[in-house]
Tab-separated table of C-alpha atoms and ligand atoms in Angstrom:
chain	number	residue	atom	x	y	z
A	698	MET	CA	-10.971	-20.863	-11.983
A	699	GLY	CA	-11.849	-22.331	-8.562
A	700	LYS	CA	-15.408	-22.111	-7.223
A	701	ASP	CA	-14.218	-20.186	-4.196
A	702	LYS	CA	-12.587	-17.503	-6.327
A	703	LEU	CA	-15.709	-17.132	-8.443
A	704	ARG	CA	-17.844	-16.805	-5.324
A	705	ARG	CA	-15.523	-14.098	-3.993
A	706	PHE	CA	-15.582	-12.166	-7.285
A	707	GLU	CA	-19.373	-12.301	-7.215
A	708	GLU	CA	-19.501	-11.151	-3.593
A	709	ASN	CA	-17.053	-8.326	-4.336
A	710	LYS	CA	-19.701	-6.720	-6.555
A	711	SER	CA	-21.958	-6.261	-3.519
A	712	PHE	CA	-19.292	-4.704	-1.257
A	713	ILE	CA	-19.919	-0.987	-0.915
A	714	ASN	CA	-16.321	-0.404	0.196
A	715	LEU	CA	-14.694	-2.018	-2.862
A	716	TYR	CA	-14.242	0.020	-6.031
A	717	GLU	CA	-13.472	-1.662	-9.309
A	718	ALA	CA	-13.191	0.021	-12.661
A	719	PRO	CA	-12.618	-1.661	-15.981
A	720	TYR	CA	-9.306	-0.765	-17.594
A	721	SER	CA	-11.116	1.007	-20.445
A	722	GLN	CA	-12.914	3.279	-17.956
A	723	ILE	CA	-9.742	4.651	-16.402
A	724	TYR	CA	-6.841	4.225	-18.818
A	725	GLY	CA	-5.763	7.783	-19.617
A	726	LYS	CA	-8.915	9.123	-17.925
A	727	ASP	CA	-10.001	10.251	-14.474
A	728	HIS	CA	-12.043	7.946	-12.277
A	729	PRO	CA	-15.254	9.677	-11.096
A	730	LEU	CA	-13.947	9.646	-7.507
A	731	LYS	CA	-10.714	11.475	-8.338
A	732	GLY	CA	-10.546	14.480	-5.988
A	733	ARG	CA	-13.811	13.411	-4.309
A	734	TRP	CA	-12.854	10.658	-1.839
A	735	ALA	CA	-13.214	12.925	1.193
A	736	GLY	CA	-16.739	14.115	0.419
A	737	ASP	CA	-18.222	11.251	-1.600
A	738	VAL	CA	-16.741	8.213	0.134
A	739	PHE	CA	-15.585	9.062	3.655
A	740	GLY	CA	-17.714	12.088	4.471
A	741	ASN	CA	-14.815	13.790	6.226
A	742	ASP	CA	-11.586	15.655	5.461
A	743	ASN	CA	-9.282	13.301	7.344
A	744	PRO	CA	-5.975	12.359	5.726
A	745	ILE	CA	-6.065	9.476	3.266
A	746	ILE	CA	-3.437	6.740	3.535
A	747	LEU	CA	-2.921	4.108	0.809
A	748	GLU	CA	-1.577	0.582	1.028
A	749	LEU	CA	-0.248	-0.438	-2.394
A	750	GLY	CA	-0.190	-4.133	-3.298
A	751	CYS	CA	-2.227	-4.654	-0.143
A	752	GLY	CA	-3.169	-8.292	-0.788
A	753	LYS	CA	-5.608	-9.120	2.005
A	754	GLY	CA	-5.128	-5.629	3.444
A	755	GLU	CA	-3.506	-6.450	6.769
A	756	TYR	CA	-1.919	-2.995	7.131
A	757	THR	CA	-4.982	-1.167	5.899
A	758	LEU	CA	-7.126	-2.920	8.516
A	759	ALA	CA	-4.643	-2.735	11.383
A	760	LEU	CA	-3.920	0.964	10.846
A	761	ALA	CA	-7.639	1.683	10.555
A	762	ARG	CA	-8.463	-0.177	13.785
A	763	GLY	CA	-5.930	1.982	15.606
A	764	ASN	CA	-6.833	5.350	14.094
A	765	ARG	CA	-10.278	6.627	13.190
A	766	GLN	CA	-8.870	10.068	12.391
A	767	GLN	CA	-7.442	8.878	9.079
A	768	ASN	CA	-9.007	7.159	6.083
A	769	TYR	CA	-7.372	4.088	4.571
A	770	ILE	CA	-7.503	2.643	1.064
A	771	GLY	CA	-5.965	-0.702	0.099
A	772	VAL	CA	-5.068	-1.176	-3.560
A	773	ASP	CA	-4.405	-4.445	-5.352
A	774	ILE	CA	-5.191	-6.110	-8.647
A	775	LYS	CA	-6.222	-9.441	-7.148
A	776	GLY	CA	-9.950	-9.525	-6.389
A	777	ALA	CA	-9.869	-12.732	-4.362
A	778	ARG	CA	-7.337	-11.216	-1.929
A	779	LEU	CA	-9.154	-7.877	-1.695
A	780	TRP	CA	-12.326	-9.812	-0.845
A	781	ARG	CA	-10.778	-10.748	2.512
A	782	GLY	CA	-9.877	-7.165	3.427
A	783	ALA	CA	-13.116	-5.620	2.199
A	784	ARG	CA	-15.251	-8.217	3.960
A	785	THR	CA	-13.379	-7.805	7.257
A	786	ALA	CA	-13.725	-4.009	7.051
A	787	LEU	CA	-17.493	-4.383	6.572
A	788	GLU	CA	-17.823	-6.949	9.378
A	789	GLU	CA	-15.910	-4.660	11.746
A	790	LYS	CA	-17.829	-1.566	10.564
A	791	LEU	CA	-14.614	0.207	9.601
A	792	ASP	CA	-16.312	2.826	7.459
A	793	HIS	CA	-13.073	4.786	7.104
A	794	VAL	CA	-11.655	1.931	4.993
A	795	ALA	CA	-12.029	1.310	1.271
A	796	PHE	CA	-10.365	-0.884	-1.326
A	797	ILE	CA	-9.640	-0.338	-5.005
A	798	ARG	CA	-9.080	-3.162	-7.440
A	799	THR	CA	-6.800	-1.756	-10.092
A	800	ARG	CA	-3.294	-1.935	-11.439
A	801	ILE	CA	-1.072	0.419	-9.459
A	802	GLU	CA	0.179	1.758	-12.811
A	803	LEU	CA	-3.255	3.422	-13.099
A	804	ILE	CA	-3.473	4.821	-9.578
A	805	GLY	CA	-3.040	8.392	-10.870
A	806	SER	CA	-6.531	8.139	-12.385
A	807	PHE	CA	-7.992	7.808	-8.874
A	808	PHE	CA	-6.362	10.633	-6.917
A	809	ALA	CA	-5.980	14.375	-7.440
A	810	SER	CA	-3.083	16.593	-6.434
A	811	ASP	CA	-2.560	16.661	-2.619
A	812	GLU	CA	-5.371	14.142	-2.035
A	813	VAL	CA	-3.188	11.500	-0.344
A	814	SER	CA	-1.178	11.885	2.874
A	815	GLY	CA	0.793	8.661	3.037
A	816	ILE	CA	1.567	5.328	1.417
A	817	TRP	CA	2.458	1.899	2.764
A	818	ILE	CA	4.093	-0.510	0.331
A	819	THR	CA	4.041	-3.931	1.933
A	820	PHE	CA	6.105	-6.794	0.538
A	821	PRO	CA	5.852	-5.793	-3.111
A	822	ASP	CA	7.053	-8.101	-5.852
A	823	PRO	CA	10.771	-7.178	-6.006
A	824	GLN	CA	10.962	-7.343	-9.814
A	825	PRO	CA	14.700	-8.098	-9.891
A	826	ARG	CA	14.892	-7.976	-13.691
A	827	LYS	CA	12.474	-5.139	-14.468
A	828	GLU	CA	13.379	-1.946	-12.642
A	829	ASN	CA	10.493	-0.096	-14.247
A	830	LYS	CA	8.006	-2.447	-12.582
A	831	ARG	CA	9.330	-1.932	-9.050
A	832	LEU	CA	6.791	0.023	-7.022
A	833	THR	CA	9.579	2.289	-5.740
A	834	SER	CA	11.213	2.985	-9.109
A	835	PRO	CA	11.343	6.610	-10.310
A	836	ARG	CA	8.506	5.824	-12.737
A	837	PHE	CA	6.145	4.907	-9.872
A	838	LEU	CA	7.494	7.491	-7.406
A	839	GLU	CA	6.876	10.293	-9.877
A	840	GLY	CA	3.309	9.058	-10.260
A	841	TYR	CA	2.781	9.058	-6.479
A	842	LEU	CA	4.252	12.552	-6.134
A	843	LYS	CA	1.458	13.895	-8.312
A	844	PHE	CA	-1.146	13.116	-5.641
A	845	LEU	CA	0.890	13.084	-2.408
A	846	ARG	CA	0.773	16.121	-0.142
A	847	PRO	CA	4.114	17.763	0.661
A	848	GLY	CA	5.512	16.036	3.751
A	849	ALA	CA	3.567	12.800	3.095
A	850	VAL	CA	5.303	9.736	4.503
A	851	VAL	CA	5.991	6.602	2.468
A	852	HIS	CA	6.739	3.282	4.185
A	853	LEU	CA	8.335	0.260	2.519
A	854	LYS	CA	8.426	-3.082	4.317
A	855	THR	CA	10.138	-5.928	2.460
A	856	ASP	CA	12.105	-9.134	2.906
A	857	ASN	CA	14.042	-8.291	-0.245
A	858	ARG	CA	17.351	-6.645	0.625
A	859	PRO	CA	18.195	-5.630	-2.959
A	860	LEU	CA	14.830	-3.841	-3.217
A	861	HIS	CA	15.434	-2.122	0.129
A	862	ASP	CA	18.926	-0.991	-0.925
A	863	TYR	CA	17.684	0.056	-4.365
A	864	THR	CA	14.885	2.152	-2.861
A	865	ARG	CA	17.227	3.779	-0.366
A	866	LYS	CA	19.561	4.770	-3.191
A	867	ILE	CA	16.701	6.226	-5.242
A	868	VAL	CA	15.339	8.185	-2.261
A	869	GLU	CA	18.771	9.546	-1.333
A	870	SER	CA	19.387	10.663	-4.898
A	871	ARG	CA	16.164	12.697	-5.172
A	872	PRO	CA	15.835	16.259	-3.918
A	873	ASP	CA	12.051	15.755	-3.572
A	874	CYS	CA	12.390	12.828	-1.119
A	875	ILE	CA	13.870	12.778	2.391
A	876	LEU	CA	15.000	9.521	3.976
A	877	LEU	CA	13.656	9.305	7.535
A	878	GLN	CA	14.447	5.779	8.609
A	879	ALA	CA	16.103	2.663	7.183
A	880	ASP	CA	16.529	-0.645	8.976
A	881	THR	CA	17.792	-3.876	7.435
A	882	ASP	CA	16.628	-6.268	10.178
A	883	ILE	CA	13.727	-4.801	12.107
A	884	TYR	CA	13.096	-7.651	14.554
A	885	ARG	CA	16.766	-7.756	15.569
A	886	HIS	CA	17.203	-3.985	16.004
A	887	ARG	CA	13.659	-3.175	17.212
A	888	THR	CA	14.044	0.566	16.572
A	889	VAL	CA	11.199	1.060	14.096
A	890	PRO	CA	7.688	2.286	14.977
A	891	ASP	CA	5.465	-0.205	16.867
A	892	MET	CA	3.092	-0.643	13.911
A	893	VAL	CA	5.976	-1.897	11.788
A	894	LEU	CA	6.842	-4.577	14.345
A	895	GLU	CA	3.326	-5.494	15.418
A	896	VAL	CA	1.494	-5.973	12.119
A	897	LYS	CA	2.575	-8.938	10.013
A	898	THR	CA	1.118	-9.497	6.587
A	899	PHE	CA	0.368	-12.846	4.962
A	900	TYR	CA	3.595	-12.721	2.939
A	901	GLU	CA	5.625	-11.462	5.860
A	902	GLU	CA	4.601	-14.486	7.984
A	903	MET	CA	5.778	-16.696	5.145
A	904	PHE	CA	9.142	-14.932	4.856
A	905	LEU	CA	9.631	-15.054	8.623
A	906	ARG	CA	9.054	-18.833	8.608
A	907	GLU	CA	11.850	-19.002	6.018
A	908	GLY	CA	14.089	-17.095	8.458
A	909	LYS	CA	14.464	-14.002	6.264
A	910	PRO	CA	15.299	-10.641	7.881
A	911	ILE	CA	12.589	-8.039	7.322
A	912	THR	CA	13.640	-4.538	6.283
A	913	TYR	CA	11.881	-1.181	6.610
A	914	LEU	CA	12.372	2.156	4.958
A	915	GLN	CA	10.529	5.398	5.639
A	916	PHE	CA	10.797	8.584	3.643
A	917	SER	CA	8.869	11.781	3.176
A	918	THR	CA	8.095	13.895	0.191
A	919	GLY	CA	8.522	17.639	-0.131
A	920	LEU	CA	8.772	19.192	3.302
A	921	PRO	CA	10.964	17.439	5.855
A	922	ALA	CA	9.069	15.692	8.666
A	923	THR	CA	10.575	16.152	12.144
A	924	GLY	CA	12.684	13.502	13.907
A	925	SER	CA	14.638	12.468	10.825
A	926	ARG	CA	16.913	9.470	11.411
A	927	ALA	CA	18.383	6.738	9.305
A	928	GLY	CA	20.218	3.773	10.789
A	929	GLY	CA	20.369	-0.040	10.734
B	108	SAM	C1	3.906	-10.374	-2.623
B	108	SAM	S1	2.254	-9.862	-2.571
B	108	SAM	C2	2.138	-8.982	-1.027
B	108	SAM	C3	0.720	-8.844	-0.541
B	108	SAM	C4	0.566	-8.222	0.845
B	108	SAM	N1	1.019	-6.850	0.859
B	108	SAM	C5	1.312	-9.022	1.868
B	108	SAM	O1	2.355	-8.544	2.337
B	108	SAM	O2	0.855	-10.112	2.209
B	108	SAM	C6	2.234	-8.550	-3.752
B	108	SAM	C7	0.848	-8.029	-4.029
B	108	SAM	O3	0.943	-6.950	-4.925
B	108	SAM	C8	-0.060	-7.081	-5.913
B	108	SAM	N2	0.458	-6.426	-7.133
B	108	SAM	C9	1.634	-6.659	-7.742
B	108	SAM	N3	1.797	-5.851	-8.790
B	108	SAM	C10	0.683	-5.078	-8.841
B	108	SAM	C11	0.245	-4.037	-9.714
B	108	SAM	N4	0.999	-3.628	-10.707
B	108	SAM	N5	-0.958	-3.481	-9.464
B	108	SAM	C12	-1.733	-3.886	-8.434
B	108	SAM	N6	-1.366	-4.869	-7.582
B	108	SAM	C13	-0.177	-5.451	-7.785
B	108	SAM	C14	-0.282	-8.560	-6.088
B	108	SAM	O4	-1.567	-8.850	-6.585
B	108	SAM	C15	-0.077	-9.055	-4.653
B	108	SAM	O5	-1.283	-9.132	-3.923
């Protein structure tokens, strides 16, 4: 392992906004913060928004800079990437931001029913051969629904058209999900919310350099949110 990675892993241990739990501590069990993020971590009852597979946490940070009335948590398994997001949040005194290093498969150990108000999934691995590993497959969606509030909004931004189409089909087939927006080339149509156009993640920049169209899908859970539209 490179020296830089080791240094980052070491530094991660001192970051008060980065939560890591060994697999054995959470597999099939509740993390001590489950149901307690509002009081124990953020000290307020503001809505909690997750970014899954956040990498360096570009969305977590950008959303947090623009809105202090919500709390943001970036989740990823890669400590060296999370280091960047956690360090930036500390440097910018974004105390409504936290990061969790865990496998998303175990995210249910961290959040109680109705504890989360929204999810961003930004450029996830498309997993073309393993449907069960896609972060928008029924297996994962059913896990998210256990801790999402009714009416919570889920955002998917990806360069991968098959993943976009797959997710749209799943959402449209489920009575507990409502498709709000779907766009297959956001920078050409420019109809999606500003945040979707303005914030570009590390992977997104790479895909844009390759000339790939970027897609966006937005859906809600439970109660319909107002202004429903699906186009593009
Ligand atoms: C293609 S990268 C995208 C990173 C970032 N969102 C971006 O757009 O730059 C996918 C990220 O998801 C993370 N990831 C993939 N599968 C995961 C899993 N099962 N649990 C936690 N993180 C995962 C990877 O570590 C990686 O950082």
